Amino acid sequence: MPADPGKRIPRLMFPPGTHRDTLAVREGLPRTPWGENAEALFLTSSFVQPDAASAAARFGNEEEAFIYSRFSNPTVAMMERRLAALEGTEACIGTSSGMGAILLTALALLKSGDHVVCSQSVFGATITLLGRDLAKFGIETTFVPQTDLEAWRRAVRPGTRLLFAESPTNPLTEVCDIRALAAIAHDAGALLVVDNCFCSPALQRPVEFGADLVIHSGTKYLDGQGRVIAGAVCGPQALIDDRFVPMMRSGGLSLSPFNAWVVLKGMETLAIRMEAQSARALELARWLESHPGVACVHYPGLASHPQHALAMAQQGGQGGAVLSFQVRSRDASPEAQRDAAFHVIDSTRLCSITANLGDTKTTITQPASTSHGRLSEPQRQAAGITQGLVRVAVGLEHLDDLKADLARGLDTLPR
Ligand SMILES: *Cc1c(COP(=O)(O)O)cnc(C)c1O
């Protein structure tokens, strides 16, 4: 170990033009003198200071050093460095979860009286956090239709500090024009925050289209194997240092070093997993689209998707690994739709019935009763989350096995 590693781990020098695939396995790995080839896991709550004067200087921020793992830990710093390299941002701060990342962003950047404009199709807990929990503290949020740019423009007002979007959304895979939203935000003197869980930086890097901050749930594709809860915010160094790190120090939404290490190793295979899972999702979406038991399929990789061209431009030509489809039911009543969706889900033997996604194991769920179960029926209908909708987050199983698993229910739908 260098005599004093400093709070920030030493920056490794890669030649200009070094590819993302290389950075994904090499960035953020300062080795100790033991010469470990894999990244070290620093499970320690605190760090010993050489003497009282150094401790005073370090606690007072006059000298950089690791102090206490609530706000500084080498394994967490390695994960942050690697994720920042993949997202193309200057800095990153790890958080306890994806929701922790969104809460930290709000605590770091907003105060009572401030206003947020948010897509109405974002992750359910994000809607609850912004619309209910932060409203208690005088932060008001206006929710707008994801793809209606005019509605975003109209919602902006003098106190607007943040625009918040997610693309593609869960489960209808609506895509937003990140560049257009960034322009609206910047015209208003606000920042654009993009939740990039569904694409991950392997497919989409929102800052390339003008976003200011990128939110991650490390729980999803970054880990990639459904093991840990983790999150992160990526953005400009000055903003992270001046607003987010102090808030982390007092707020303690900290990422565990162990979880950081799992995510750090997960990122090494992110690009090849995303490519393989996206390819399977596209094939499965095409197959579902032609199946008589399916009324429609939502997947950005399909030419039938309303924002197919925009999605391909923003997502490196890939659709991602999440799709949803409307099962054909005996009639259009919510009861019949629910019976049909449950029949397909309950006929699977391979897919895991769980609302998680981003795993190598394919997951299947009915959004109306799980991720969107806390919405009222009118809210759900406004959002297009029908009882007959089934979401699949495609993993790495063989495509033929996945098709057989879904065909079992789709071929025997109740009449
Ligand atoms: C899962 C998820 C979150 C929340 O992440 P956690 O790690 O579960 O807190 C936020 N946004 C999106 C899009 C997600 O899928």
PDB file of N, CA, C and O in Angstrom, residues 211-265:
ATOM      1  N   ALA A 211     -27.425  14.997 -20.426  1.00  0.00           N
ATOM      2  CA  ALA A 211     -27.893  14.845 -19.031  1.00  0.00           C
ATOM      3  C   ALA A 211     -26.783  15.281 -18.080  1.00  0.00           C
ATOM      4  O   ALA A 211     -25.593  15.194 -18.400  1.00  0.00           O
ATOM      5  N   ASP A 212     -27.184  15.769 -16.898  1.00  0.00           N
ATOM      6  CA  ASP A 212     -26.199  16.256 -15.929  1.00  0.00           C
ATOM      7  C   ASP A 212     -25.835  15.191 -14.909  1.00  0.00           C
ATOM      8  O   ASP A 212     -24.681  15.089 -14.497  1.00  0.00           O
ATOM      9  N   LEU A 213     -26.828  14.425 -14.483  1.00  0.00           N
ATOM     10  CA  LEU A 213     -26.591  13.400 -13.465  1.00  0.00           C
ATOM     11  C   LEU A 213     -27.229  12.096 -13.910  1.00  0.00           C
ATOM     12  O   LEU A 213     -28.297  12.098 -14.543  1.00  0.00           O
ATOM     13  N   VAL A 214     -26.586  10.996 -13.584  1.00  0.00           N
ATOM     14  CA  VAL A 214     -27.095   9.675 -13.953  1.00  0.00           C
ATOM     15  C   VAL A 214     -27.279   8.855 -12.678  1.00  0.00           C
ATOM     16  O   VAL A 214     -26.373   8.778 -11.849  1.00  0.00           O
ATOM     17  N   ILE A 215     -28.478   8.286 -12.547  1.00  0.00           N
ATOM     18  CA  ILE A 215     -28.807   7.465 -11.372  1.00  0.00           C
ATOM     19  C   ILE A 215     -28.670   5.990 -11.744  1.00  0.00           C
ATOM     20  O   ILE A 215     -29.050   5.588 -12.850  1.00  0.00           O
ATOM     21  N   HIS A 216     -28.149   5.209 -10.800  1.00  0.00           N
ATOM     22  CA  HIS A 216     -28.113   3.761 -11.004  1.00  0.00           C
ATOM     23  C   HIS A 216     -28.638   2.992  -9.813  1.00  0.00           C
ATOM     24  O   HIS A 216     -28.366   3.348  -8.676  1.00  0.00           O
ATOM     25  N   SER A 217     -29.372   1.937 -10.116  1.00  0.00           N
ATOM     26  CA  SER A 217     -29.580   0.896  -9.138  1.00  0.00           C
ATOM     27  C   SER A 217     -28.556  -0.174  -9.500  1.00  0.00           C
ATOM     28  O   SER A 217     -28.695  -0.857 -10.514  1.00  0.00           O
ATOM     29  N   GLY A 218     -27.520  -0.303  -8.678  1.00  0.00           N
ATOM     30  CA  GLY A 218     -26.496  -1.326  -8.929  1.00  0.00           C
ATOM     31  C   GLY A 218     -27.059  -2.720  -8.778  1.00  0.00           C
ATOM     32  O   GLY A 218     -26.482  -3.715  -9.238  1.00  0.00           O
ATOM     33  N   THR A 219     -28.213  -2.780  -8.122  1.00  0.00           N
ATOM     34  CA  THR A 219     -28.951  -4.017  -7.904  1.00  0.00           C
ATOM     35  C   THR A 219     -29.294  -4.718  -9.221  1.00  0.00           C
ATOM     36  O   THR A 219     -29.460  -5.934  -9.255  1.00  0.00           O
ATOM     37  N   LYS A 220     -29.413  -3.949 -10.289  1.00  0.00           N
ATOM     38  CA  LYS A 220     -29.901  -4.475 -11.555  1.00  0.00           C
ATOM     39  C   LYS A 220     -28.721  -4.972 -12.405  1.00  0.00           C
ATOM     40  O   LYS A 220     -28.015  -5.851 -11.997  1.00  0.00           O
ATOM     41  N   TYR A 221     -28.509  -4.367 -13.577  1.00  0.00           N
ATOM     42  CA  TYR A 221     -27.527  -4.941 -14.503  1.00  0.00           C
ATOM     43  C   TYR A 221     -26.074  -4.798 -14.054  1.00  0.00           C
ATOM     44  O   TYR A 221     -25.213  -5.549 -14.495  1.00  0.00           O
ATOM     45  N   LEU A 222     -25.760  -3.810 -13.207  1.00  0.00           N
ATOM     46  CA  LEU A 222     -24.359  -3.632 -12.815  1.00  0.00           C
ATOM     47  C   LEU A 222     -23.883  -4.853 -12.038  1.00  0.00           C
ATOM     48  O   LEU A 222     -22.831  -5.422 -12.328  1.00  0.00           O
ATOM     49  N   ASP A 223     -24.652  -5.251 -11.023  1.00  0.00           N
ATOM     50  CA  ASP A 223     -24.371  -6.529 -10.357  1.00  0.00           C
ATOM     51  C   ASP A 223     -24.628  -7.638 -11.378  1.00  0.00           C
ATOM     52  O   ASP A 223     -23.741  -8.439 -11.691  1.00  0.00           O
ATOM     53  N   GLY A 224     -25.837  -7.660 -11.903  1.00  0.00           N
ATOM     54  CA  GLY A 224     -26.136  -8.555 -13.013  1.00  0.00           C
ATOM     55  C   GLY A 224     -26.494  -9.975 -12.628  1.00  0.00           C
ATOM     56  O   GLY A 224     -26.900 -10.755 -13.480  1.00  0.00           O
ATOM     57  N   GLN A 225     -26.319 -10.330 -11.353  1.00  0.00           N
ATOM     58  CA  GLN A 225     -26.658 -11.693 -10.974  1.00  0.00           C
ATOM     59  C   GLN A 225     -27.521 -11.731  -9.723  1.00  0.00           C
ATOM     60  O   GLN A 225     -27.548 -12.731  -9.002  1.00  0.00           O
ATOM     61  N   GLY A 226     -28.214 -10.616  -9.478  1.00  0.00           N
ATOM     62  CA  GLY A 226     -29.229 -10.608  -8.436  1.00  0.00           C
ATOM     63  C   GLY A 226     -28.742 -10.878  -7.028  1.00  0.00           C
ATOM     64  O   GLY A 226     -29.430 -11.545  -6.255  1.00  0.00           O
ATOM     65  N   ARG A 227     -27.556 -10.351  -6.685  1.00  0.00           N
ATOM     66  CA  ARG A 227     -26.993 -10.689  -5.378  1.00  0.00           C
ATOM     67  C   ARG A 227     -27.128  -9.589  -4.335  1.00  0.00           C
ATOM     68  O   ARG A 227     -27.368  -9.861  -3.166  1.00  0.00           O
ATOM     69  N   VAL A 228     -26.918  -8.340  -4.743  1.00  0.00           N
ATOM     70  CA  VAL A 228     -26.850  -7.273  -3.734  1.00  0.00           C
ATOM     71  C   VAL A 228     -27.749  -6.094  -4.089  1.00  0.00           C
ATOM     72  O   VAL A 228     -28.163  -5.934  -5.233  1.00  0.00           O
ATOM     73  N   ILE A 229     -28.019  -5.268  -3.084  1.00  0.00           N
ATOM     74  CA  ILE A 229     -28.705  -3.988  -3.273  1.00  0.00           C
ATOM     75  C   ILE A 229     -27.611  -2.916  -3.269  1.00  0.00           C
ATOM     76  O   ILE A 229     -26.760  -2.891  -2.367  1.00  0.00           O
ATOM     77  N   ALA A 230     -27.640  -2.070  -4.279  1.00  0.00           N
ATOM     78  CA  ALA A 230     -26.608  -1.027  -4.380  1.00  0.00           C
ATOM     79  C   ALA A 230     -27.116   0.083  -5.291  1.00  0.00           C
ATOM     80  O   ALA A 230     -28.067  -0.111  -6.051  1.00  0.00           O
ATOM     81  N   GLY A 231     -26.475   1.237  -5.214  1.00  0.00           N
ATOM     82  CA  GLY A 231     -26.866   2.339  -6.092  1.00  0.00           C
ATOM     83  C   GLY A 231     -25.717   3.293  -6.301  1.00  0.00           C
ATOM     84  O   GLY A 231     -24.638   3.130  -5.698  1.00  0.00           O
ATOM     85  N   ALA A 232     -25.919   4.289  -7.166  1.00  0.00           N
ATOM     86  CA  ALA A 232     -24.868   5.270  -7.426  1.00  0.00           C
ATOM     87  C   ALA A 232     -25.458   6.474  -8.145  1.00  0.00           C
ATOM     88  O   ALA A 232     -26.485   6.381  -8.820  1.00  0.00           O
ATOM     89  N   VAL A 233     -24.772   7.606  -7.984  1.00  0.00           N
ATOM     90  CA  VAL A 233     -25.060   8.804  -8.768  1.00  0.00           C
ATOM     91  C   VAL A 233     -23.765   9.174  -9.488  1.00  0.00           C
ATOM     92  O   VAL A 233     -22.708   9.254  -8.856  1.00  0.00           O
ATOM     93  N   CYS A 234     -23.845   9.390 -10.805  1.00  0.00           N
ATOM     94  CA  CYS A 234     -22.677   9.782 -11.587  1.00  0.00           C
ATOM     95  C   CYS A 234     -22.882  11.225 -12.055  1.00  0.00           C
ATOM     96  O   CYS A 234     -23.990  11.597 -12.451  1.00  0.00           O
ATOM     97  N   GLY A 235     -21.799  12.014 -12.039  1.00  0.00           N
ATOM     98  CA  GLY A 235     -21.951  13.403 -12.469  1.00  0.00           C
ATOM     99  C   GLY A 235     -20.651  14.168 -12.398  1.00  0.00           C
ATOM    100  O   GLY A 235     -19.577  13.576 -12.237  1.00  0.00           O
ATOM    101  N   PRO A 236     -20.720  15.505 -12.501  1.00  0.00           N
ATOM    102  CA  PRO A 236     -19.515  16.334 -12.478  1.00  0.00           C
ATOM    103  C   PRO A 236     -18.809  16.276 -11.117  1.00  0.00           C
ATOM    104  O   PRO A 236     -19.469  16.247 -10.072  1.00  0.00           O
ATOM    105  N   GLN A 237     -17.469  16.299 -11.146  1.00  0.00           N
ATOM    106  CA  GLN A 237     -16.672  16.193  -9.919  1.00  0.00           C
ATOM    107  C   GLN A 237     -17.064  17.267  -8.889  1.00  0.00           C
ATOM    108  O   GLN A 237     -17.244  16.962  -7.709  1.00  0.00           O
ATOM    109  N   ALA A 238     -17.190  18.516  -9.347  1.00  0.00           N
ATOM    110  CA  ALA A 238     -17.443  19.609  -8.392  1.00  0.00           C
ATOM    111  C   ALA A 238     -18.780  19.412  -7.689  1.00  0.00           C
ATOM    112  O   ALA A 238     -18.894  19.621  -6.474  1.00  0.00           O
ATOM    113  N   LEU A 239     -19.783  19.001  -8.451  1.00  0.00           N
ATOM    114  CA  LEU A 239     -21.113  18.804  -7.859  1.00  0.00           C
ATOM    115  C   LEU A 239     -21.091  17.651  -6.853  1.00  0.00           C
ATOM    116  O   LEU A 239     -21.660  17.740  -5.764  1.00  0.00           O
ATOM    117  N   ILE A 240     -20.436  16.556  -7.222  1.00  0.00           N
ATOM    118  CA  ILE A 240     -20.348  15.401  -6.316  1.00  0.00           C
ATOM    119  C   ILE A 240     -19.582  15.793  -5.056  1.00  0.00           C
ATOM    120  O   ILE A 240     -20.019  15.520  -3.936  1.00  0.00           O
ATOM    121  N   ASP A 241     -18.435  16.466  -5.229  1.00  0.00           N
ATOM    122  CA  ASP A 241     -17.606  16.833  -4.070  1.00  0.00           C
ATOM    123  C   ASP A 241     -18.302  17.850  -3.160  1.00  0.00           C
ATOM    124  O   ASP A 241     -18.265  17.732  -1.939  1.00  0.00           O
ATOM    125  N   ASP A 242     -18.929  18.868  -3.763  1.00  0.00           N
ATOM    126  CA  ASP A 242     -19.449  19.979  -2.962  1.00  0.00           C
ATOM    127  C   ASP A 242     -20.813  19.695  -2.364  1.00  0.00           C
ATOM    128  O   ASP A 242     -21.137  20.196  -1.302  1.00  0.00           O
ATOM    129  N   ARG A 243     -21.636  18.922  -3.074  1.00  0.00           N
ATOM    130  CA  ARG A 243     -23.006  18.735  -2.596  1.00  0.00           C
ATOM    131  C   ARG A 243     -23.280  17.313  -2.128  1.00  0.00           C
ATOM    132  O   ARG A 243     -23.970  17.119  -1.129  1.00  0.00           O
ATOM    133  N   PHE A 244     -22.782  16.319  -2.868  1.00  0.00           N
ATOM    134  CA  PHE A 244     -23.168  14.939  -2.540  1.00  0.00           C
ATOM    135  C   PHE A 244     -22.330  14.349  -1.401  1.00  0.00           C
ATOM    136  O   PHE A 244     -22.875  13.685  -0.519  1.00  0.00           O
ATOM    137  N   VAL A 245     -21.025  14.561  -1.420  1.00  0.00           N
ATOM    138  CA  VAL A 245     -20.167  13.951  -0.391  1.00  0.00           C
ATOM    139  C   VAL A 245     -20.518  14.490   1.008  1.00  0.00           C
ATOM    140  O   VAL A 245     -20.689  13.695   1.947  1.00  0.00           O
ATOM    141  N   PRO A 246     -20.683  15.822   1.175  1.00  0.00           N
ATOM    142  CA  PRO A 246     -21.091  16.308   2.508  1.00  0.00           C
ATOM    143  C   PRO A 246     -22.436  15.738   2.953  1.00  0.00           C
ATOM    144  O   PRO A 246     -22.623  15.413   4.131  1.00  0.00           O
ATOM    145  N   MET A 247     -23.371  15.595   1.997  1.00  0.00           N
ATOM    146  CA  MET A 247     -24.681  15.040   2.345  1.00  0.00           C
ATOM    147  C   MET A 247     -24.551  13.574   2.746  1.00  0.00           C
ATOM    148  O   MET A 247     -25.239  13.100   3.661  1.00  0.00           O
ATOM    149  N   MET A 248     -23.653  12.844   2.075  1.00  0.00           N
ATOM    150  CA  MET A 248     -23.406  11.445   2.434  1.00  0.00           C
ATOM    151  C   MET A 248     -22.824  11.356   3.847  1.00  0.00           C
ATOM    152  O   MET A 248     -23.189  10.481   4.633  1.00  0.00           O
ATOM    153  N   ARG A 249     -21.938  12.306   4.147  1.00  0.00           N
ATOM    154  CA  ARG A 249     -21.288  12.304   5.464  1.00  0.00           C
ATOM    155  C   ARG A 249     -22.316  12.487   6.581  1.00  0.00           C
ATOM    156  O   ARG A 249     -22.265  11.809   7.594  1.00  0.00           O
ATOM    157  N   SER A 250     -23.263  13.386   6.371  1.00  0.00           N
ATOM    158  CA  SER A 250     -24.267  13.592   7.417  1.00  0.00           C
ATOM    159  C   SER A 250     -25.470  12.660   7.257  1.00  0.00           C
ATOM    160  O   SER A 250     -26.120  12.320   8.244  1.00  0.00           O
ATOM    161  N   GLY A 251     -25.748  12.228   6.031  1.00  0.00           N
ATOM    162  CA  GLY A 251     -26.963  11.441   5.799  1.00  0.00           C
ATOM    163  C   GLY A 251     -26.779   9.942   5.875  1.00  0.00           C
ATOM    164  O   GLY A 251     -27.718   9.216   6.187  1.00  0.00           O
ATOM    165  N   GLY A 252     -25.555   9.461   5.559  1.00  0.00           N
ATOM    166  CA  GLY A 252     -25.257   8.043   5.752  1.00  0.00           C
ATOM    167  C   GLY A 252     -26.025   7.069   4.862  1.00  0.00           C
ATOM    168  O   GLY A 252     -26.369   5.978   5.292  1.00  0.00           O
ATOM    169  N   LEU A 253     -26.254   7.458   3.608  1.00  0.00           N
ATOM    170  CA  LEU A 253     -26.904   6.521   2.678  1.00  0.00           C
ATOM    171  C   LEU A 253     -25.837   5.633   2.030  1.00  0.00           C
ATOM    172  O   LEU A 253     -25.837   5.395   0.825  1.00  0.00           O
ATOM    173  N   SER A 254     -24.926   5.137   2.854  1.00  0.00           N
ATOM    174  CA  SER A 254     -23.664   4.568   2.367  1.00  0.00           C
ATOM    175  C   SER A 254     -23.804   3.206   1.706  1.00  0.00           C
ATOM    176  O   SER A 254     -24.628   2.378   2.111  1.00  0.00           O
ATOM    177  N   LEU A 255     -22.957   2.980   0.723  1.00  0.00           N
ATOM    178  CA  LEU A 255     -22.848   1.687   0.055  1.00  0.00           C
ATOM    179  C   LEU A 255     -21.907   0.805   0.862  1.00  0.00           C
ATOM    180  O   LEU A 255     -20.786   1.212   1.196  1.00  0.00           O
ATOM    181  N   SER A 256     -22.343  -0.408   1.171  1.00  0.00           N
ATOM    182  CA  SER A 256     -21.479  -1.339   1.899  1.00  0.00           C
ATOM    183  C   SER A 256     -20.307  -1.733   1.021  1.00  0.00           C
ATOM    184  O   SER A 256     -20.472  -1.970  -0.184  1.00  0.00           O
ATOM    185  N   PRO A 257     -19.088  -1.823   1.586  1.00  0.00           N
ATOM    186  CA  PRO A 257     -17.927  -2.211   0.772  1.00  0.00           C
ATOM    187  C   PRO A 257     -18.121  -3.569   0.098  1.00  0.00           C
ATOM    188  O   PRO A 257     -17.697  -3.764  -1.032  1.00  0.00           O
ATOM    189  N   PHE A 258     -18.786  -4.487   0.797  1.00  0.00           N
ATOM    190  CA  PHE A 258     -18.996  -5.806   0.192  1.00  0.00           C
ATOM    191  C   PHE A 258     -19.879  -5.680  -1.053  1.00  0.00           C
ATOM    192  O   PHE A 258     -19.570  -6.234  -2.107  1.00  0.00           O
ATOM    193  N   ASN A 259     -20.978  -4.936  -0.925  1.00  0.00           N
ATOM    194  CA  ASN A 259     -21.869  -4.766  -2.075  1.00  0.00           C
ATOM    195  C   ASN A 259     -21.159  -4.026  -3.206  1.00  0.00           C
ATOM    196  O   ASN A 259     -21.357  -4.332  -4.383  1.00  0.00           O
ATOM    197  N   ALA A 260     -20.324  -3.048  -2.831  1.00  0.00           N
ATOM    198  CA  ALA A 260     -19.552  -2.313  -3.845  1.00  0.00           C
ATOM    199  C   ALA A 260     -18.637  -3.270  -4.597  1.00  0.00           C
ATOM    200  O   ALA A 260     -18.479  -3.184  -5.819  1.00  0.00           O
ATOM    201  N   TRP A 261     -18.053  -4.208  -3.881  1.00  0.00           N
ATOM    202  CA  TRP A 261     -17.120  -5.156  -4.495  1.00  0.00           C
ATOM    203  C   TRP A 261     -17.859  -6.079  -5.477  1.00  0.00           C
ATOM    204  O   TRP A 261     -17.374  -6.348  -6.576  1.00  0.00           O
ATOM    205  N   VAL A 262     -19.053  -6.521  -5.090  1.00  0.00           N
ATOM    206  CA  VAL A 262     -19.847  -7.379  -5.989  1.00  0.00           C
ATOM    207  C   VAL A 262     -20.175  -6.608  -7.278  1.00  0.00           C
ATOM    208  O   VAL A 262     -20.046  -7.131  -8.389  1.00  0.00           O
ATOM    209  N   VAL A 263     -20.579  -5.353  -7.125  1.00  0.00           N
ATOM    210  CA  VAL A 263     -20.926  -4.535  -8.292  1.00  0.00           C
ATOM    211  C   VAL A 263     -19.675  -4.253  -9.136  1.00  0.00           C
ATOM    212  O   VAL A 263     -19.721  -4.297 -10.372  1.00  0.00           O
ATOM    213  N   LEU A 264     -18.572  -3.991  -8.463  1.00  0.00           N
ATOM    214  CA  LEU A 264     -17.298  -3.746  -9.156  1.00  0.00           C
ATOM    215  C   LEU A 264     -16.938  -4.928 -10.059  1.00  0.00           C
ATOM    216  O   LEU A 264     -16.579  -4.756 -11.228  1.00  0.00           O
ATOM    217  N   LYS A 265     -17.080  -6.140  -9.528  1.00  0.00           N
ATOM    218  CA  LYS A 265     -16.778  -7.330 -10.327  1.00  0.00           C
ATOM    219  C   LYS A 265     -17.855  -7.565 -11.384  1.00  0.00           C
ATOM    220  O   LYS A 265     -17.560  -8.015 -12.491  1.00  0.00           O
TER     221      LYS A 265
END
